[in-house]
XYZ file of C-alpha atoms in Angstrom:
295
model
C 1.051 -38.141 40.985
C -2.376 -38.696 42.233
C -3.410 -41.057 44.933
C -6.369 -43.083 43.745
C -8.717 -43.914 46.622
C -11.573 -46.771 47.394
C -13.605 -47.286 50.554
C -14.606 -50.745 51.203
C -16.140 -51.904 54.746
C -18.623 -54.236 56.015
C -19.372 -57.888 55.243
C -20.893 -57.836 51.861
C -18.503 -59.666 49.606
C -19.573 -57.918 46.227
C -18.153 -54.630 47.783
C -14.527 -56.364 47.723
C -14.937 -57.973 44.342
C -15.926 -54.969 42.649
C -13.144 -52.984 44.314
C -10.468 -55.463 43.529
C -11.908 -55.349 39.805
C -11.831 -51.558 39.569
C -8.363 -51.558 40.918
C -7.086 -54.039 38.529
C -8.741 -52.469 35.846
C -6.785 -49.215 36.748
C -3.621 -51.120 36.946
C -4.048 -52.557 33.266
C -4.181 -49.135 31.581
C -1.769 -47.312 34.438
C 0.586 -49.888 35.785
C 1.936 -49.282 39.228
C -0.457 -46.414 39.943
C -0.588 -45.611 43.783
C -3.820 -46.889 45.199
C -5.201 -46.586 48.659
C -8.167 -48.468 50.235
C -9.644 -47.693 53.669
C -11.524 -50.810 55.147
C -12.302 -52.358 58.198
C -11.506 -55.901 56.614
C -7.672 -55.637 55.780
C -7.531 -59.346 55.473
C -9.478 -59.190 52.508
C -6.680 -57.531 50.683
C -3.974 -60.030 51.626
C -3.651 -61.014 48.026
C -2.490 -57.674 47.233
C 0.505 -57.672 49.207
C 3.667 -56.556 47.190
C 1.755 -54.298 44.724
C 1.369 -50.520 44.947
C -1.680 -50.677 46.978
C -1.494 -49.304 50.390
C -4.206 -50.568 53.181
C -5.549 -48.073 55.700
C -7.208 -50.405 58.454
C -9.697 -48.662 60.574
C -11.988 -50.465 63.229
C -15.744 -51.162 62.809
C -16.167 -48.713 65.722
C -14.500 -45.919 63.659
C -16.755 -46.717 60.589
C -19.800 -46.489 62.938
C -18.482 -42.954 64.210
C -18.086 -42.011 60.553
C -21.619 -42.560 59.615
C -23.203 -40.464 62.192
C -23.946 -37.190 61.276
C -25.078 -35.540 64.537
C -28.542 -36.576 64.234
C -28.767 -39.828 62.427
C -26.655 -42.276 60.643
C -25.867 -41.651 56.690
C -23.910 -44.458 55.020
C -22.247 -41.929 52.347
C -20.980 -39.812 55.037
C -17.910 -42.657 55.346
C -16.735 -41.464 51.834
C -16.137 -37.968 53.071
C -14.173 -39.319 56.150
C -12.155 -41.563 54.138
C -10.966 -38.771 51.774
C -10.428 -36.846 54.726
C -8.145 -39.360 56.174
C -6.179 -39.730 52.986
C -5.923 -36.056 52.437
C -4.507 -35.590 56.167
C -2.076 -38.062 55.549
C -0.691 -36.760 51.968
C -1.966 -33.099 51.849
C 0.277 -32.421 49.024
C -1.014 -34.967 46.450
C -4.242 -34.586 44.712
C -6.722 -37.563 45.483
C -9.161 -39.392 43.201
C -11.745 -41.128 44.965
C -13.732 -43.965 43.239
C -17.009 -45.814 44.214
C -16.536 -49.714 43.985
C -19.003 -49.840 41.140
C -16.500 -48.399 38.692
C -13.987 -49.645 36.185
C -11.183 -48.029 33.753
C -11.203 -48.816 30.290
C -8.666 -46.091 28.941
C -5.529 -44.648 30.495
C -6.415 -41.840 33.143
C -3.589 -39.630 32.243
C -5.811 -36.405 31.100
C -7.616 -36.892 34.251
C -4.729 -36.727 36.307
C -3.291 -33.910 34.487
C -6.538 -32.193 35.225
C -6.130 -32.558 39.154
C -2.652 -31.548 39.057
C -3.427 -28.310 37.323
C -6.141 -27.680 39.943
C -9.160 -28.809 38.129
C -11.638 -30.764 40.148
C -13.484 -33.683 38.777
C -16.857 -35.533 39.494
C -18.376 -38.336 37.298
C -20.745 -36.353 35.117
C -23.470 -33.524 35.803
C -27.011 -34.674 36.356
C -29.013 -31.441 36.511
C -29.613 -27.921 37.963
C -30.506 -28.483 41.932
C -33.495 -26.271 41.303
C -34.670 -28.211 38.398
C -34.318 -31.870 39.601
C -37.216 -34.172 38.907
C -37.865 -36.599 41.876
C -40.016 -36.067 44.505
C -36.741 -36.547 47.053
C -35.047 -33.872 44.853
C -37.849 -31.493 44.888
C -38.276 -32.021 48.799
C -34.683 -31.165 49.576
C -34.782 -27.967 47.392
C -38.002 -26.863 49.106
C -36.233 -27.113 52.294
C -32.914 -25.588 51.485
C -33.155 -23.982 48.325
C -32.058 -20.206 48.254
C -30.604 -20.679 51.680
C -27.019 -20.059 53.162
C -25.804 -23.218 55.001
C -22.469 -23.393 57.014
C -21.744 -20.045 54.891
C -22.381 -21.551 51.511
C -25.191 -20.237 49.206
C -27.274 -22.846 47.767
C -28.341 -20.997 44.549
C -30.567 -22.568 41.879
C -28.087 -22.374 39.252
C -25.785 -24.781 41.106
C -25.753 -28.264 39.582
C -25.935 -31.856 41.055
C -23.123 -34.086 39.897
C -22.732 -37.742 40.413
C -20.267 -38.548 43.141
C -19.041 -42.072 41.991
C -16.050 -40.617 40.697
C -14.467 -37.453 42.939
C -11.117 -35.995 42.218
C -9.875 -33.065 44.553
C -6.718 -31.207 43.728
C -4.133 -30.888 46.429
C -4.652 -27.072 47.116
C -6.768 -26.626 49.825
C -8.115 -30.200 49.658
C -8.677 -30.467 53.136
C -10.590 -27.577 53.812
C -12.772 -28.455 50.919
C -13.382 -31.951 52.128
C -14.148 -30.840 55.791
C -16.558 -27.922 54.664
C -18.328 -30.781 52.167
C -18.632 -32.947 55.563
C -20.062 -30.045 57.453
C -22.271 -29.060 54.904
C -23.640 -32.640 54.202
C -24.136 -32.947 57.981
C -26.267 -29.778 58.522
C -28.200 -30.383 55.432
C -29.097 -33.848 56.586
C -30.537 -32.313 59.666
C -32.729 -30.191 57.473
C -34.306 -32.813 55.259
C -36.491 -35.724 55.941
C -34.336 -37.806 53.226
C -30.578 -37.422 53.189
C -29.440 -40.072 50.751
C -27.516 -37.718 48.380
C -26.396 -35.016 50.677
C -22.670 -35.996 50.362
C -23.210 -35.862 46.424
C -24.872 -32.337 46.767
C -22.288 -31.132 49.400
C -19.492 -32.021 47.214
C -21.136 -30.624 43.951
C -21.599 -27.212 45.662
C -18.093 -27.237 47.661
C -16.267 -28.307 44.607
C -17.744 -25.835 42.155
C -17.097 -23.020 44.448
C -13.465 -23.963 45.313
C -12.311 -25.120 41.981
C -13.144 -25.297 38.302
C -15.438 -28.476 38.338
C -15.239 -30.832 35.147
C -16.717 -34.262 34.376
C -14.587 -37.414 34.571
C -15.076 -38.977 31.169
C -13.009 -40.921 28.580
C -11.496 -43.320 30.963
C -13.628 -44.523 33.593
C -17.204 -46.034 33.706
C -19.521 -45.886 36.484
C -22.082 -49.067 36.339
C -24.499 -47.931 39.063
C -27.020 -48.276 36.334
C -26.535 -52.129 35.707
C -24.765 -53.170 38.854
C -26.633 -56.485 38.673
C -25.196 -57.185 35.206
C -21.738 -56.317 36.134
C -21.508 -58.083 39.550
C -22.289 -61.249 37.575
C -19.724 -60.737 35.170
C -17.131 -59.987 38.183
C -18.088 -63.112 39.923
C -17.412 -65.162 36.812
C -14.022 -63.270 36.172
C -12.648 -64.094 39.698
C -14.232 -67.452 39.811
C -12.237 -68.194 36.346
C -9.161 -66.861 37.874
C -9.568 -69.098 41.070
C -9.910 -72.028 38.827
C -7.164 -71.200 36.823
C -5.004 -70.106 40.053
C -3.921 -66.878 38.450
C -1.891 -64.396 40.124
C -2.900 -60.618 40.443
C -0.453 -59.821 37.829
C -2.006 -62.181 35.614
C -5.295 -61.052 36.161
C -4.303 -57.514 35.217
C -2.766 -58.833 31.969
C -6.021 -60.838 31.120
C -7.825 -57.441 31.862
C -5.266 -55.575 29.516
C -5.644 -57.772 26.736
C -8.729 -60.141 26.631
C -11.462 -58.447 28.629
C -14.368 -57.192 26.609
C -15.377 -53.870 28.253
C -18.090 -53.192 25.838
C -19.905 -56.560 26.457
C -22.370 -55.304 28.956
C -23.902 -52.043 29.168
C -22.647 -49.930 32.187
C -26.287 -48.297 32.553
C -29.661 -49.558 31.715
C -32.649 -47.061 31.882
C -35.468 -49.407 33.360
C -39.169 -48.964 32.573
C -40.631 -47.697 35.842
C -44.013 -49.409 35.173
C -41.975 -52.634 34.549
C -40.176 -52.226 37.908
C -43.297 -51.655 39.831
C -45.214 -54.637 38.284
C -42.218 -57.002 39.224
C -42.164 -55.594 42.651
C -45.989 -56.144 43.177
C -45.815 -59.571 41.457
C -43.051 -60.426 43.997
C -45.715 -59.569 46.922
C -48.675 -61.244 45.286
C -47.002 -64.281 44.605
C -44.367 -65.082 47.280
C -42.437 -68.396 47.460
C -44.750 -71.252 49.070
C -42.184 -72.862 51.218
C -38.653 -73.163 52.162
C -36.835 -76.093 53.287
C -33.438 -76.305 55.073
C -30.979 -79.051 56.091
C -31.181 -79.785 59.784
C -27.601 -79.315 61.130
C -26.704 -80.624 64.584
């Protein structure tokens, strides 16, 4: 048994439609899987009553507290606290956390077996910490590389892993997650840019505590083409709404009729094109806006 976990908070509706889609693609390949969601909007999950989804409602004040590192706010810290919450509730069950922008295209049996055998998983390995190429990554390495932080050595041969999929075996899971939170908090206080500190902390802590392997063969993480998948997911649920499909019928549609290979899950964008588009938007803004007068 593995507890699958999602975190969905705030008012952005695409977060919830992405989460619905990811959950239902999992049920399409592994029916009745135990899924948990931590959310400050439990009303958004009413349609899943009677399924194997457990909703853990938290207040917006709690989410705000979760985001605070002690020196500044960090949005991805909420992921760590949500995992802590579930591990504390069910300490004897491995947890598989997924970002909302994921989907399952094959059964996760081998992934679950790895977690039950004591192997931790993250989405994919990105590169050695000391050799990462972006300006932010180089800045972080200059600040914390080869140091000992929270009793953890930040060694040059360690790898950064993508944390869109993150699986932790049951053995010493609470200890590992709490250490990752403390480590990312301290790292955040040492660098100017902290947007991947949770990713870095989990990469190091899980490597040290377990065998760490990539989550491959069953789940995709479409952070590299979120716009394309958002549009496809909106269309899927709009068609479902028009046909008045149930949750079970949506799962059947995903199981038998959805083409997961239709849209790339990653697009490597040309940097020059991206910069030119941004400049054109600044140089040629909209000339005006008109609104209906209400009241």
